[in-house]
Short mmCIF file of C-alpha atoms and ligand atoms in Angstrom, two decimals:
data_model
loop_
_atom_site.label_atom_id
_atom_site.label_comp_id
_atom_site.label_asym_id
_atom_site.label_seq_id
_atom_site.Cartn_x
_atom_site.Cartn_y
_atom_site.Cartn_z
CA MET F 1 -9.24 6.93 43.98
CA GLN F 2 -11.55 7.02 47.80
CA ASP F 3 -14.61 6.95 45.24
CA HIS F 4 -13.75 4.61 43.05
CA HIS F 5 -12.73 2.61 46.69
CA THR F 6 -15.38 2.96 48.25
CA HIS F 7 -18.54 1.85 45.64
CA ASP F 8 -16.11 -1.21 43.91
CA HIS F 9 -16.59 -3.52 46.20
CA HIS F 10 -14.93 -5.76 43.74
CA THR F 11 -12.01 -3.50 44.69
CA HIS F 12 -13.11 -4.57 48.32
CA ALA F 13 -13.11 -8.05 47.87
CA MET F 14 -9.19 -8.00 46.85
CA THR F 15 -6.53 -8.72 49.13
CA LEU F 16 -4.34 -5.44 49.36
CA SER F 17 -1.14 -8.23 47.05
CA GLU F 18 -3.52 -8.91 44.17
CA ARG F 19 -4.63 -5.32 44.25
CA ALA F 20 -0.92 -4.39 43.80
CA ASP F 21 -0.55 -6.42 41.03
CA GLU F 22 -3.86 -5.45 39.48
CA LEU F 23 -2.13 -2.31 39.38
CA GLU F 24 1.13 -3.50 38.27
CA GLU F 25 -0.24 -5.30 35.23
CA GLN F 26 -2.07 -2.19 34.57
CA MET F 27 1.15 0.73 34.45
CA MET F 28 2.61 -2.41 32.28
CA HIS F 29 0.08 -2.62 29.87
CA GLU F 30 -0.47 1.76 29.58
CA LEU F 31 3.28 2.16 29.11
CA ASN F 32 3.04 -0.05 27.06
CA GLU F 33 0.37 1.63 24.89
CA LYS F 34 1.51 4.05 22.33
CA ILE F 35 0.39 6.84 21.04
CA ALA F 36 -0.37 6.34 17.47
CA THR F 37 -0.51 9.37 15.81
CA LYS F 38 -2.01 10.53 11.77
CA SER F 39 -0.30 11.47 9.00
CA VAL F 40 -1.67 14.51 7.89
CA LEU F 41 -3.02 12.79 4.55
CA PHE F 42 -5.30 10.92 6.35
CA GLY F 43 -7.14 13.09 7.39
CA LEU F 44 -7.35 15.29 3.83
CA ALA F 45 -9.07 12.30 3.05
CA ASP F 46 -11.94 13.22 5.04
CA GLY F 47 -11.86 16.59 3.46
CA LYS F 48 -9.27 18.21 7.03
CA VAL F 49 -6.55 19.56 7.38
CA GLU F 50 -5.02 19.88 10.17
CA LEU F 51 -2.12 18.29 12.62
CA GLU F 52 -2.73 17.63 16.26
CA ASN F 53 -0.38 20.01 18.32
CA GLY F 54 2.30 16.67 18.95
CA MET F 55 2.24 18.52 23.29
CA SER F 56 -1.60 18.39 23.25
CA LEU F 57 -1.79 14.85 22.58
CA LEU F 58 1.01 13.75 24.33
CA ALA F 59 -0.96 16.22 27.51
CA LYS F 60 -4.67 14.41 27.06
CA ASN F 61 -2.08 11.13 27.34
CA PRO F 62 -0.42 12.08 30.43
CA GLY F 63 2.62 8.88 30.73
CA LYS F 64 2.58 7.76 27.40
CA TYR F 65 5.05 8.00 24.54
CA PHE F 66 4.33 8.34 20.57
CA LEU F 67 5.12 5.27 18.92
CA MET F 68 7.93 5.01 17.51
CA GLY F 69 7.73 1.80 15.41
CA ALA F 70 5.29 -1.08 14.77
CA ASP F 71 1.31 -0.62 15.69
CA PRO F 72 0.48 -3.02 17.34
CA ARG F 73 -3.76 -2.94 15.34
CA LEU F 74 -1.73 -4.54 12.21
CA PRO F 75 -0.54 -7.65 10.69
CA PRO F 76 3.47 -8.02 12.85
CA MET F 77 5.79 -7.64 9.16
CA PRO F 78 8.84 -10.01 9.56
CA GLU F 79 12.07 -8.98 10.59
CA LYS F 80 13.18 -8.71 6.65
CA PRO F 81 10.19 -8.15 4.22
CA THR F 82 9.88 -9.25 1.09
CA LEU F 83 7.07 -8.19 -1.79
CA ILE F 84 5.89 -11.84 -0.93
CA ASP F 85 5.51 -10.60 2.49
CA PHE F 86 3.87 -7.06 1.65
CA PHE F 87 1.41 -9.44 -0.80
CA LYS F 88 -0.56 -11.06 2.87
CA LEU F 89 0.42 -8.93 5.81
CA ARG F 90 0.12 -4.93 3.99
CA PHE F 91 -1.60 -4.85 0.28
CA ALA F 92 -5.37 -4.69 1.07
CA SER F 93 -6.15 -7.05 -2.01
CA MET F 94 -4.10 -9.21 -4.78
CA ASN F 95 -7.20 -10.44 -6.18
CA HIS F 96 -6.82 -7.41 -9.03
CA LEU F 97 -3.28 -8.16 -9.80
CA LEU F 98 -3.70 -12.30 -9.39
CA GLN F 99 -6.12 -12.08 -12.44
CA SER F 100 -4.55 -9.17 -14.55
CA ALA F 101 -0.88 -11.17 -14.07
CA THR F 102 -2.95 -14.59 -15.09
CA HIS F 103 -4.33 -13.67 -17.98
CA ALA F 104 -0.87 -12.54 -18.94
CA LEU F 105 0.32 -15.18 -18.28
CA LYS F 106 -1.84 -17.44 -20.22
CA ALA F 107 -1.79 -15.35 -23.29
CA GLY F 108 1.96 -16.17 -23.40
CA HIS F 109 3.90 -12.61 -22.61
CA ASP F 110 7.24 -12.69 -21.70
CA GLU F 111 7.90 -12.55 -17.21
CA LYS F 112 9.20 -9.01 -16.52
CA THR F 113 4.79 -8.61 -18.55
CA VAL F 114 3.45 -10.26 -16.43
CA LEU F 115 5.73 -8.55 -13.77
CA ALA F 116 4.41 -5.94 -14.77
CA CYS F 117 1.12 -6.73 -14.32
CA LEU F 118 1.55 -8.78 -11.60
CA LEU F 119 2.53 -5.58 -9.90
CA HIS F 120 1.13 -2.70 -11.98
CA ASP F 121 -1.52 -1.11 -8.85
CA ILE F 122 0.01 -1.92 -5.63
CA GLY F 123 0.07 1.63 -5.87
CA VAL F 124 -3.50 1.51 -5.00
CA VAL F 125 -3.53 -2.00 -2.83
CA SER F 126 -1.34 -0.59 -0.98
CA PHE F 127 -0.36 3.06 -0.23
CA ILE F 128 -1.84 6.28 -2.18
CA ARG F 129 -3.94 6.15 -4.88
CA CYS F 130 -3.77 9.45 -5.88
CA ASP F 131 -1.65 8.71 -9.34
CA HIS F 132 -1.49 5.78 -8.20
CA GLY F 133 1.02 3.93 -11.44
CA TYR F 134 4.27 7.12 -10.13
CA TRP F 135 3.88 5.29 -6.56
CA GLY F 136 3.87 1.40 -8.16
CA ALA F 137 6.85 3.07 -10.32
CA GLN F 138 8.84 4.58 -6.98
CA MET F 139 7.64 2.18 -5.14
CA ILE F 140 9.85 -0.95 -7.25
CA GLU F 141 12.09 0.80 -9.19
CA PRO F 142 15.40 -0.29 -7.51
CA TYR F 143 14.34 -3.87 -8.37
CA VAL F 144 12.66 -4.76 -11.00
CA ASP F 145 13.79 -4.13 -14.98
CA GLU F 146 13.48 -0.16 -15.54
CA GLU F 147 11.10 -1.06 -18.72
CA VAL F 148 8.76 -2.89 -15.72
CA SER F 149 8.35 0.16 -13.52
CA TRP F 150 8.59 3.04 -16.85
CA ALA F 151 5.69 0.44 -18.07
CA ILE F 152 3.70 0.66 -14.02
CA ARG F 153 3.85 4.37 -14.64
CA MET F 154 2.59 4.95 -17.81
CA HIS F 155 -0.12 2.61 -18.02
CA GLN F 156 -2.13 5.10 -15.69
CA ALA F 157 -2.22 7.79 -18.83
CA LEU F 158 -2.66 5.06 -20.95
CA ARG F 159 -5.75 3.96 -19.34
CA PHE F 160 -7.68 7.01 -20.33
CA PHE F 161 -6.67 6.61 -24.14
CA PRO F 162 -7.81 4.10 -26.76
CA ASP F 163 -5.88 2.32 -29.05
CA GLU F 164 -7.13 -0.09 -31.73
CA ALA F 165 -4.87 -1.64 -33.67
CA ALA F 166 -3.64 -2.79 -30.30
CA GLY F 167 -6.76 -4.18 -29.40
CA TYR F 168 -7.66 -1.59 -26.02
CA LYS F 169 -11.05 0.61 -25.64
CA TYR F 170 -11.16 3.24 -23.55
CA PRO F 171 -12.39 1.64 -20.07
CA ASP F 172 -16.46 0.42 -19.80
CA ALA F 173 -15.46 0.37 -15.71
CA TYR F 174 -14.33 4.41 -16.98
CA VAL F 175 -17.54 5.40 -17.83
CA LYS F 176 -19.27 4.35 -14.84
CA TYR F 177 -16.74 5.50 -12.82
CA PHE F 178 -16.24 8.88 -13.47
CA GLY F 179 -19.05 8.99 -16.17
CA PRO F 180 -19.70 10.11 -20.39
CA ASP F 181 -18.14 12.68 -20.49
CA TYR F 182 -14.07 12.82 -17.69
CA LYS F 183 -11.66 14.76 -19.92
CA PRO F 184 -8.13 13.11 -17.72
CA GLU F 185 -5.94 16.46 -16.92
CA PRO F 186 -3.60 18.15 -18.75
CA TYR F 187 -0.58 16.64 -17.16
CA ILE F 188 -2.51 12.82 -18.61
CA VAL F 189 -2.42 13.96 -22.29
CA ALA F 190 1.57 15.41 -21.83
CA GLU F 191 2.22 11.96 -20.48
CA TYR F 192 0.27 9.84 -22.62
CA GLU F 193 1.77 11.75 -25.53
CA ARG F 194 5.40 11.51 -24.95
CA ALA F 195 4.70 7.92 -24.00
CA ARG F 196 3.51 7.26 -27.32
CA LYS F 197 6.78 7.81 -28.76
CA HIS F 198 9.22 4.85 -26.14
CA LYS F 199 10.59 2.57 -27.54
CA TRP F 200 8.63 0.18 -24.19
CA TYR F 201 5.04 2.36 -25.06
CA GLY F 202 4.23 -1.74 -26.15
CA THR F 203 5.06 -2.86 -22.49
CA ALA F 204 2.63 0.02 -21.29
CA ARG F 205 -0.25 -1.11 -23.67
CA LEU F 206 0.63 -4.87 -22.88
CA ILE F 207 -0.60 -3.93 -19.11
CA CYS F 208 -3.96 -1.78 -19.67
CA ILE F 209 -5.37 -4.93 -22.58
CA ASN F 210 -4.31 -6.93 -19.48
CA ASP F 211 -5.66 -4.27 -16.67
CA ILE F 212 -9.25 -6.77 -16.75
CA TYR F 213 -11.66 -6.81 -13.69
CA SER F 214 -12.45 -10.00 -13.58
CA PHE F 215 -11.65 -12.25 -16.89
CA ASP F 216 -13.33 -15.32 -15.86
CA PRO F 217 -14.72 -15.00 -12.62
CA ASP F 218 -14.99 -19.23 -11.11
CA ALA F 219 -11.04 -18.65 -12.33
CA LYS F 220 -8.60 -20.21 -9.33
CA VAL F 221 -6.08 -17.26 -8.84
CA ASP F 222 -3.02 -17.43 -6.57
CA LEU F 223 0.45 -15.04 -6.06
CA ASP F 224 2.06 -18.77 -5.21
CA ALA F 225 1.33 -19.09 -9.46
CA PHE F 226 3.85 -15.85 -9.06
CA VAL F 227 6.35 -16.95 -7.06
CA ASP F 228 9.07 -18.15 -9.74
CA ILE F 229 8.35 -15.77 -11.09
CA ILE F 230 8.67 -12.72 -8.62
CA GLY F 231 11.98 -14.62 -7.14
CA ARG F 232 13.39 -14.46 -10.95
CA ASN F 233 12.41 -10.70 -11.77
CA PHE F 234 12.44 -8.72 -8.48
CA LYS F 235 15.79 -7.83 -6.83
CA GLN F 236 14.63 -9.07 -3.63
CA PRO F 237 17.37 -6.96 -1.50
CA LYS F 238 19.35 -9.04 1.49
CA GLU F 239 18.37 -6.14 4.24
CA GLY F 240 14.29 -6.19 3.26
CA LEU F 241 12.31 -4.15 2.03
CA GLY F 242 12.75 -0.26 4.13
CA TRP F 243 16.32 -1.96 5.32
CA ASP F 244 17.62 -1.84 2.25
CA ASN F 245 18.51 2.46 1.79
CA THR F 246 17.19 2.42 -2.02
CA PRO F 247 14.81 5.54 -2.23
CA ALA F 248 13.44 3.78 -2.63
CA SER F 249 12.65 2.09 1.33
CA HIS F 250 11.22 5.30 2.72
CA MET F 251 7.59 4.22 1.36
CA TRP F 252 7.84 -0.11 2.34
CA ARG F 253 8.80 1.54 6.17
CA THR F 254 5.92 3.21 5.65
CA MET F 255 3.80 0.90 4.61
CA MET F 256 5.41 -1.15 7.75
CA TRP F 257 4.60 1.60 10.19
CA PRO F 258 2.19 4.31 8.79
CA THR F 259 2.12 5.43 11.74
CA ARG F 260 4.81 6.06 13.50
CA PHE F 261 5.17 9.39 14.46
CA LEU F 262 8.09 10.95 13.06
FE1 FE2 S 301 -4.20 1.29 -12.55
FE1 FE2 S 302 -5.06 -2.38 -12.71
#
């Protein structure tokens, strides 16, 4: 402190009360600043199996506590967030979802199918890529018709299997993504075989048919076009997503506050 004092001319020029104000402000700032922690999953994605010890993190950040609420670096969520709020504040991209849903709407499909197309990849755009169909289905299960979540779960497997009669061929994009020799995992093959015999197979297949990357580069797609369909087909909980005590609530909370310590 003495050293700092003698070398800092700016400090010299300040009055005692100015310095006290500055110190207080600095302290307040540090008290507000919490330690944001990363879940193991974030490290796994960088090829590391690791978790920083809580006590050593505290020692490195004297006087600070762990973040247990909203991460100030992320857009703040409203108190009772809706699906639309998540679209706008937590989904990294919605263009693909809007394009799929627009395609389904123009093809004259029913609202359940349009909603399924609109939500089919929410796992990817907001949460976790791996097994995105399963995560996505689970996130919305309490709020949609069972057929919608079932179809979203199954589209992941069905995407790998052509159905010429339905007008669906193996995606060119998948050849580019995974190479020409890629074979889906056995559990995906088994899931496809089960889905094939299911009464809602057609709905899951319709997601695949409308699962396109760009149907018209000039088409204007807007979430506003789907607000009414969401309103009629997605049972928005009055407490807000995350606060409604369903088997999906913790997933929405995790998206809201992904860096909470516990
Ligand atoms: Fe998908
Ligand atoms: Fe997709």
